[in-house]
């Protein structure tokens, strides 16, 4: 009998489970050219992202829709082809692609067109955008996210708005007018059975609003008296603002960080002003409900003046006054540029606030400074995020996993020694349960199911960066040397 290593059956089963979970065959995936994804301009060869940028999902399209930056065209990527969109909508003119597509909770959508100048409607379950003829040559429009309805004016001098409900134009809607300023934005808030409105000047580009109003369902519009500090402005729109309701307290965090969040209290159908927070980048920590905001300049280029560094503030649930986070200095780049950062990870992980030495962790009860989250350990200006069920940090020092106890483990087998964030892109494909890594310096593409073992995915040309992930059919759109390519599991035998 030959001598050998004998392991218990349970141990053998455990090893088998580990191997089956972590093994990844390189021939499972392949890199294929994307039909229609060829570079057409010299700048697209050097910078492939210009062929496909700003990916979004749009009703009526099964794939991802991209903008070709220097061509002024839109394309749809379906997993293998890059098809020019030639329909009247969507289009790139007049910011229609960036700001003119609005989807309501029922899946129906409005498109504010510029060429042609008409509002389009897309009914959920259909494949095309249809123009609403009564809106042709409209002057301007806005969208009420809470109600899922659109408003439009027919001329610059018109002070009344027509409302569009389910694609049908309704009679003119009486909306607030304040000292000649008409309503510029409306936001219905179903949780409080009412709506807010902002009035502003006639400019198409609204810099600030002149008043804010509230109307309870079935009631009349009433202006909310309020006083802001000297130099403060009332935010310009309610679109994409985060509106948080807690009992009788309503807190509005505007999408534009140049404006202060505003707080109100509701009693007997009347809304009163309750306070504000400093203007800045505000982010909510899901696990605790605490908001963190960085306020102040991101750069200081003037010499001989006192430095005005950004400051961090926190705002707990139900609070109307922000508290300064003491003894926190933002990271500095090249002495003149500050890089304040708040990182929110998935699950019950603490909130991370950057300072000049590393990250502070907030778990709901207080701050701590874990040794593993120092820049000395993680590297300069690391990118920290949740991806594929892991909490990752990436910098020139490597890729690390941040555990739930805030200990940090480096992936020593990571295939790139110095994975600078501007050279190495890491993403995750949910359908495959696989991490995908593109290294611009070497032109190589890697895949891993566990960030411990990595396989090179063969390619006939150097690859530059991951552009986007398509969920169905699952594929990875990548910028190659001569155009777009895709990593796919639909490979020829």
GROMACS .gro file of C-alpha atoms in nm, residues 42-378:
model
  337
   42UNK     CA    1  -0.831   6.070  -3.335
   43UNK     CA    2  -0.916   6.181  -2.980
   44UNK     CA    3  -1.125   5.866  -2.933
   45UNK     CA    4  -0.819   5.647  -2.990
   46UNK     CA    5  -0.631   5.819  -2.708
   47UNK     CA    6  -0.938   5.851  -2.485
   48UNK     CA    7  -1.187   5.568  -2.552
   49UNK     CA    8  -1.430   5.701  -2.290
   50UNK     CA    9  -1.520   5.971  -2.544
   51UNK     CA   10  -1.682   5.700  -2.757
   52UNK     CA   11  -1.911   5.599  -2.470
   53UNK     CA   12  -1.968   5.823  -2.168
   54UNK     CA   13  -2.242   5.894  -1.912
   55UNK     CA   14  -2.421   5.556  -1.925
   56UNK     CA   15  -2.786   5.561  -1.818
   57UNK     CA   16  -3.091   5.340  -1.852
   58UNK     CA   17  -3.376   5.499  -2.046
   59UNK     CA   18  -3.731   5.366  -2.079
   60UNK     CA   19  -3.785   5.209  -2.419
   61UNK     CA   20  -3.429   5.080  -2.450
   62UNK     CA   21  -3.320   4.736  -2.333
   63UNK     CA   22  -2.950   4.822  -2.321
   64UNK     CA   23  -2.748   5.108  -2.178
   65UNK     CA   24  -2.759   5.445  -2.354
   66UNK     CA   25  -2.432   5.638  -2.392
   67UNK     CA   26  -2.323   5.974  -2.525
   68UNK     CA   27  -2.040   5.995  -2.779
   69UNK     CA   28  -1.892   6.317  -2.643
   70UNK     CA   29  -1.727   6.460  -2.955
   71UNK     CA   30  -1.985   6.334  -3.204
   72UNK     CA   31  -2.298   6.484  -3.041
   73UNK     CA   32  -2.469   6.148  -3.080
   74UNK     CA   33  -2.634   5.885  -2.858
   75UNK     CA   34  -2.580   5.511  -2.885
   76UNK     CA   35  -2.733   5.201  -2.728
   77UNK     CA   36  -2.511   4.917  -2.611
   78UNK     CA   37  -2.692   4.581  -2.603
   79UNK     CA   38  -2.404   4.355  -2.502
   80UNK     CA   39  -2.250   4.303  -2.845
   81UNK     CA   40  -2.343   4.602  -3.063
   82UNK     CA   41  -2.317   4.980  -3.031
   83UNK     CA   42  -2.615   5.119  -3.221
   84UNK     CA   43  -2.670   5.483  -3.318
   85UNK     CA   44  -3.001   5.618  -3.184
   86UNK     CA   45  -3.174   5.801  -3.468
   87UNK     CA   46  -3.517   5.862  -3.315
   88UNK     CA   47  -3.636   6.213  -3.226
   89UNK     CA   48  -3.594   6.136  -2.857
   90UNK     CA   49  -3.373   6.093  -2.666
   91UNK     CA   50  -3.113   6.330  -2.813
   92UNK     CA   51  -2.814   6.531  -2.690
   93UNK     CA   52  -2.928   6.881  -2.781
   94UNK     CA   53  -3.012   7.133  -2.510
   95UNK     CA   54  -2.908   6.900  -2.227
   96UNK     CA   55  -3.203   6.674  -2.308
   97UNK     CA   56  -2.989   6.367  -2.237
   98UNK     CA   57  -2.838   6.495  -1.912
   99UNK     CA   58  -3.134   6.673  -1.754
  100UNK     CA   59  -3.445   6.614  -1.964
  101UNK     CA   60  -3.544   6.253  -1.889
  102UNK     CA   61  -3.779   6.208  -1.594
  103UNK     CA   62  -3.930   5.876  -1.485
  104UNK     CA   63  -4.216   5.857  -1.236
  105UNK     CA   64  -4.290   5.583  -0.983
  106UNK     CA   65  -4.522   5.405  -1.228
  107UNK     CA   66  -4.244   5.365  -1.483
  108UNK     CA   67  -4.391   5.623  -1.720
  109UNK     CA   68  -4.153   5.897  -1.835
  110UNK     CA   69  -4.133   6.247  -1.980
  111UNK     CA   70  -3.862   6.373  -2.212
  112UNK     CA   71  -3.801   6.746  -2.248
  113UNK     CA   72  -3.690   6.771  -2.611
  114UNK     CA   73  -3.492   7.053  -2.771
  115UNK     CA   74  -3.458   6.948  -3.136
  116UNK     CA   75  -3.750   6.911  -3.199
  117UNK     CA   76  -3.882   7.144  -2.927
  118UNK     CA   77  -4.155   6.924  -2.787
  119UNK     CA   78  -4.218   6.721  -2.473
  120UNK     CA   79  -4.224   6.345  -2.528
  121UNK     CA   80  -4.407   6.082  -2.325
  122UNK     CA   81  -4.314   5.719  -2.276
  123UNK     CA   82  -4.571   5.482  -2.131
  124UNK     CA   83  -4.430   5.193  -1.936
  125UNK     CA   84  -4.432   4.872  -2.138
  126UNK     CA   85  -4.412   5.043  -2.477
  127UNK     CA   86  -4.103   5.078  -2.694
  128UNK     CA   87  -4.120   5.436  -2.822
  129UNK     CA   88  -4.134   5.797  -2.708
  130UNK     CA   89  -4.436   5.984  -2.847
  131UNK     CA   90  -4.451   6.365  -2.882
  132UNK     CA   91  -4.727   6.549  -2.695
  133UNK     CA   92  -4.842   6.775  -2.976
  134UNK     CA   93  -4.991   7.040  -2.746
  135UNK     CA   94  -4.643   7.106  -2.610
  136UNK     CA   95  -4.477   7.172  -2.945
  137UNK     CA   96  -4.257   7.483  -2.933
  138UNK     CA   97  -4.300   7.505  -2.554
  139UNK     CA   98  -4.086   7.767  -2.378
  140UNK     CA   99  -3.969   7.582  -2.066
  141UNK     CA  100  -4.075   7.296  -1.838
  142UNK     CA  101  -4.013   7.128  -1.504
  143UNK     CA  102  -4.092   6.793  -1.343
  144UNK     CA  103  -4.264   6.723  -1.010
  145UNK     CA  104  -4.089   6.408  -0.888
  146UNK     CA  105  -4.333   6.343  -0.605
  147UNK     CA  106  -4.644   6.341  -0.826
  148UNK     CA  107  -4.471   6.218  -1.142
  149UNK     CA  108  -4.617   6.505  -1.343
  150UNK     CA  109  -4.470   6.764  -1.580
  151UNK     CA  110  -4.542   7.137  -1.619
  152UNK     CA  111  -4.474   7.357  -1.922
  153UNK     CA  112  -4.517   7.718  -2.038
  154UNK     CA  113  -4.597   7.821  -2.393
  155UNK     CA  114  -4.404   8.150  -2.394
  156UNK     CA  115  -4.152   8.351  -2.196
  157UNK     CA  116  -4.416   8.599  -2.086
  158UNK     CA  117  -4.665   8.336  -1.971
  159UNK     CA  118  -4.708   8.327  -1.595
  160UNK     CA  119  -4.937   8.021  -1.594
  161UNK     CA  120  -4.824   7.663  -1.630
  162UNK     CA  121  -4.998   7.375  -1.805
  163UNK     CA  122  -4.982   7.044  -1.618
  164UNK     CA  123  -4.932   6.708  -1.789
  165UNK     CA  124  -5.083   6.404  -1.618
  166UNK     CA  125  -5.032   6.056  -1.767
  167UNK     CA  126  -4.928   6.214  -2.096
  168UNK     CA  127  -5.237   6.436  -2.122
  169UNK     CA  128  -5.233   6.815  -2.099
  170UNK     CA  129  -5.459   6.954  -1.826
  171UNK     CA  130  -5.605   7.305  -1.788
  172UNK     CA  131  -5.369   7.574  -1.666
  173UNK     CA  132  -5.263   7.524  -1.304
  174UNK     CA  133  -5.272   7.822  -1.063
  175UNK     CA  134  -4.928   7.833  -0.904
  176UNK     CA  135  -4.765   8.092  -0.676
  177UNK     CA  136  -4.638   8.427  -0.805
  178UNK     CA  137  -4.423   8.642  -0.576
  179UNK     CA  138  -4.336   9.003  -0.666
  180UNK     CA  139  -4.367   8.912  -1.033
  181UNK     CA  140  -4.157   8.596  -1.001
  182UNK     CA  141  -4.339   8.286  -1.125
  183UNK     CA  142  -4.317   7.931  -0.994
  184UNK     CA  143  -4.004   7.753  -1.116
  185UNK     CA  144  -4.023   7.421  -0.930
  186UNK     CA  145  -4.286   7.205  -0.756
  187UNK     CA  146  -4.230   6.897  -0.543
  188UNK     CA  147  -4.517   6.690  -0.406
  189UNK     CA  148  -4.439   6.510  -0.079
  190UNK     CA  149  -4.688   6.222  -0.038
  191UNK     CA  150  -4.577   6.151   0.320
  192UNK     CA  151  -4.719   6.484   0.438
  193UNK     CA  152  -5.006   6.507   0.187
  194UNK     CA  153  -4.882   6.832   0.044
  195UNK     CA  154  -4.640   7.004  -0.193
  196UNK     CA  155  -4.367   7.270  -0.195
  197UNK     CA  156  -4.313   7.532  -0.467
  198UNK     CA  157  -4.030   7.774  -0.543
  199UNK     CA  158  -4.065   8.105  -0.726
  200UNK     CA  159  -3.787   8.270  -0.923
  201UNK     CA  160  -3.695   8.516  -1.195
  202UNK     CA  161  -3.756   8.475  -1.569
  203UNK     CA  162  -3.410   8.343  -1.659
  204UNK     CA  163  -3.402   7.992  -1.801
  205UNK     CA  164  -3.098   7.931  -1.584
  206UNK     CA  165  -3.229   7.978  -1.233
  207UNK     CA  166  -2.955   8.098  -0.999
  208UNK     CA  167  -3.166   8.118  -0.686
  209UNK     CA  168  -3.529   8.134  -0.581
  210UNK     CA  169  -3.716   8.428  -0.431
  211UNK     CA  170  -3.968   8.246  -0.211
  212UNK     CA  171  -4.083   7.902  -0.099
  213UNK     CA  172  -4.448   7.797  -0.062
  214UNK     CA  173  -4.648   7.504   0.075
  215UNK     CA  174  -4.993   7.370  -0.003
  216UNK     CA  175  -5.169   7.090   0.183
  217UNK     CA  176  -5.374   6.861  -0.042
  218UNK     CA  177  -5.702   7.036  -0.119
  219UNK     CA  178  -5.578   7.364   0.028
  220UNK     CA  179  -5.431   7.686  -0.107
  221UNK     CA  180  -5.070   7.789  -0.160
  222UNK     CA  181  -4.917   7.980   0.133
  223UNK     CA  182  -4.576   8.142   0.138
  224UNK     CA  183  -4.342   8.025   0.415
  225UNK     CA  184  -4.183   8.329   0.585
  226UNK     CA  185  -3.816   8.269   0.652
  227UNK     CA  186  -3.494   8.451   0.730
  228UNK     CA  187  -3.155   8.336   0.604
  229UNK     CA  188  -2.814   8.477   0.701
  230UNK     CA  189  -2.665   8.757   0.491
  231UNK     CA  190  -2.529   8.616   0.166
  232UNK     CA  191  -2.730   8.294   0.186
  233UNK     CA  192  -2.958   8.203  -0.102
  234UNK     CA  193  -3.276   7.999  -0.128
  235UNK     CA  194  -3.197   7.690  -0.335
  236UNK     CA  195  -3.276   7.699  -0.706
  237UNK     CA  196  -3.486   7.384  -0.752
  238UNK     CA  197  -3.658   7.100  -0.568
  239UNK     CA  198  -3.564   6.851  -0.838
  240UNK     CA  199  -3.346   6.567  -0.704
  241UNK     CA  200  -3.349   6.717  -0.354
  242UNK     CA  201  -3.361   6.463  -0.070
  243UNK     CA  202  -3.673   6.537   0.135
  244UNK     CA  203  -3.673   6.361   0.472
  245UNK     CA  204  -3.992   6.347   0.680
  246UNK     CA  205  -3.987   6.256   1.049
  247UNK     CA  206  -4.311   6.325   1.233
  248UNK     CA  207  -4.385   6.695   1.188
  249UNK     CA  208  -4.028   6.776   1.079
  250UNK     CA  209  -3.944   6.812   0.709
  251UNK     CA  210  -3.578   6.850   0.608
  252UNK     CA  211  -3.483   6.937   0.249
  253UNK     CA  212  -3.128   6.867   0.129
  254UNK     CA  213  -3.086   7.028  -0.217
  255UNK     CA  214  -2.899   6.850  -0.494
  256UNK     CA  215  -2.684   7.158  -0.555
  257UNK     CA  216  -2.427   7.183  -0.275
  258UNK     CA  217  -2.399   7.561  -0.316
  259UNK     CA  218  -2.726   7.599  -0.122
  260UNK     CA  219  -2.810   7.539   0.242
  261UNK     CA  220  -3.036   7.250   0.352
  262UNK     CA  221  -3.358   7.394   0.495
  263UNK     CA  222  -3.579   7.257   0.771
  264UNK     CA  223  -3.952   7.308   0.830
  265UNK     CA  224  -4.224   7.202   1.073
  266UNK     CA  225  -4.581   7.114   0.979
  267UNK     CA  226  -4.877   7.185   1.207
  268UNK     CA  227  -5.246   7.190   1.110
  269UNK     CA  228  -5.162   7.209   0.741
  270UNK     CA  229  -4.928   7.506   0.784
  271UNK     CA  230  -4.554   7.491   0.725
  272UNK     CA  231  -4.313   7.706   0.927
  273UNK     CA  232  -3.940   7.760   0.891
  274UNK     CA  233  -3.738   7.570   1.156
  275UNK     CA  234  -3.373   7.617   1.063
  276UNK     CA  235  -3.093   7.543   0.819
  277UNK     CA  236  -2.753   7.377   0.791
  278UNK     CA  237  -2.433   7.501   0.623
  279UNK     CA  238  -2.418   7.466   0.245
  280UNK     CA  239  -2.200   7.178   0.131
  281UNK     CA  240  -2.185   6.809   0.041
  282UNK     CA  241  -2.430   6.631   0.271
  283UNK     CA  242  -2.456   6.251   0.288
  284UNK     CA  243  -2.681   6.035   0.505
  285UNK     CA  244  -2.538   5.739   0.697
  286UNK     CA  245  -2.801   5.465   0.646
  287UNK     CA  246  -2.719   5.266   0.960
  288UNK     CA  247  -2.768   5.558   1.203
  289UNK     CA  248  -2.969   5.817   1.010
  290UNK     CA  249  -2.701   6.078   1.084
  291UNK     CA  250  -2.613   6.327   0.808
  292UNK     CA  251  -2.255   6.443   0.752
  293UNK     CA  252  -2.167   6.751   0.552
  294UNK     CA  253  -1.844   6.916   0.440
  295UNK     CA  254  -1.880   7.292   0.405
  296UNK     CA  255  -1.624   7.538   0.274
  297UNK     CA  256  -1.390   7.595  -0.021
  298UNK     CA  257  -1.217   7.300  -0.187
  299UNK     CA  258  -0.926   7.517  -0.300
  300UNK     CA  259  -0.724   7.813  -0.177
  301UNK     CA  260  -0.509   7.978  -0.440
  302UNK     CA  261  -0.484   8.332  -0.300
  303UNK     CA  262  -0.166   8.409  -0.112
  304UNK     CA  263  -0.135   8.623   0.199
  305UNK     CA  264  -0.487   8.556   0.328
  306UNK     CA  265  -0.605   8.339   0.612
  307UNK     CA  266  -0.678   7.984   0.505
  308UNK     CA  267  -1.045   7.885   0.504
  309UNK     CA  268  -1.040   7.508   0.519
  310UNK     CA  269  -1.355   7.300   0.471
  311UNK     CA  270  -1.523   7.196   0.795
  312UNK     CA  271  -1.722   6.883   0.872
  313UNK     CA  272  -2.066   6.900   1.034
  314UNK     CA  273  -2.309   6.636   1.156
  315UNK     CA  274  -2.685   6.641   1.193
  316UNK     CA  275  -2.868   6.372   1.389
  317UNK     CA  276  -3.224   6.243   1.334
  318UNK     CA  277  -3.481   6.506   1.424
  319UNK     CA  278  -3.221   6.782   1.465
  320UNK     CA  279  -3.243   7.128   1.307
  321UNK     CA  280  -2.899   7.255   1.407
  322UNK     CA  281  -2.578   7.105   1.268
  323UNK     CA  282  -2.286   7.032   1.501
  324UNK     CA  283  -1.924   7.096   1.405
  325UNK     CA  284  -1.700   6.787   1.409
  326UNK     CA  285  -1.410   6.912   1.620
  327UNK     CA  286  -1.039   6.861   1.551
  328UNK     CA  287  -1.087   6.740   1.194
  329UNK     CA  288  -0.853   6.874   0.925
  330UNK     CA  289  -0.933   6.778   0.563
  331UNK     CA  290  -0.666   6.613   0.347
  332UNK     CA  291  -0.456   6.857   0.144
  333UNK     CA  292  -0.330   6.805  -0.212
  334UNK     CA  293  -0.043   7.021  -0.341
  335UNK     CA  294  -0.092   7.266  -0.050
  336UNK     CA  295  -0.378   7.446  -0.223
  337UNK     CA  296  -0.650   7.188  -0.283
  338UNK     CA  297  -0.852   7.015  -0.013
  339UNK     CA  298  -1.006   6.673  -0.058
  340UNK     CA  299  -1.278   6.637   0.207
  341UNK     CA  300  -1.455   6.305   0.178
  342UNK     CA  301  -1.736   6.115   0.348
  343UNK     CA  302  -1.755   5.743   0.270
  344UNK     CA  303  -2.072   5.541   0.324
  345UNK     CA  304  -2.034   5.165   0.297
  346UNK     CA  305  -2.307   4.903   0.274
  347UNK     CA  306  -2.465   4.721   0.566
  348UNK     CA  307  -2.396   4.827   0.924
  349UNK     CA  308  -2.049   4.967   0.856
  350UNK     CA  309  -1.958   5.299   1.022
  351UNK     CA  310  -1.940   5.625   0.831
  352UNK     CA  311  -1.584   5.724   0.736
  353UNK     CA  312  -1.470   6.088   0.740
  354UNK     CA  313  -1.136   6.177   0.588
  355UNK     CA  314  -0.883   6.395   0.765
  356UNK     CA  315  -0.515   6.475   0.721
  357UNK     CA  316  -0.402   6.141   0.872
  358UNK     CA  317  -0.662   5.889   0.759
  359UNK     CA  318  -1.025   5.804   0.820
  360UNK     CA  319  -1.230   5.860   1.132
  361UNK     CA  320  -1.507   5.605   1.187
  362UNK     CA  321  -1.850   5.698   1.326
  363UNK     CA  322  -2.068   5.411   1.451
  364UNK     CA  323  -2.357   5.611   1.596
  365UNK     CA  324  -2.215   5.656   1.944
  366UNK     CA  325  -1.894   5.838   1.865
  367UNK     CA  326  -1.578   5.864   1.656
  368UNK     CA  327  -1.276   5.636   1.657
  369UNK     CA  328  -0.949   5.638   1.465
  370UNK     CA  329  -0.873   5.277   1.364
  371UNK     CA  330  -0.501   5.225   1.307
  372UNK     CA  331  -0.561   5.033   0.985
  373UNK     CA  332  -0.744   5.325   0.826
  374UNK     CA  333  -0.445   5.560   0.830
  375UNK     CA  334  -0.302   5.686   0.501
  376UNK     CA  335   0.031   5.543   0.611
  377UNK     CA  336  -0.131   5.201   0.588
  378UNK     CA  337  -0.388   5.246   0.308
   0.00000   0.00000   0.00000
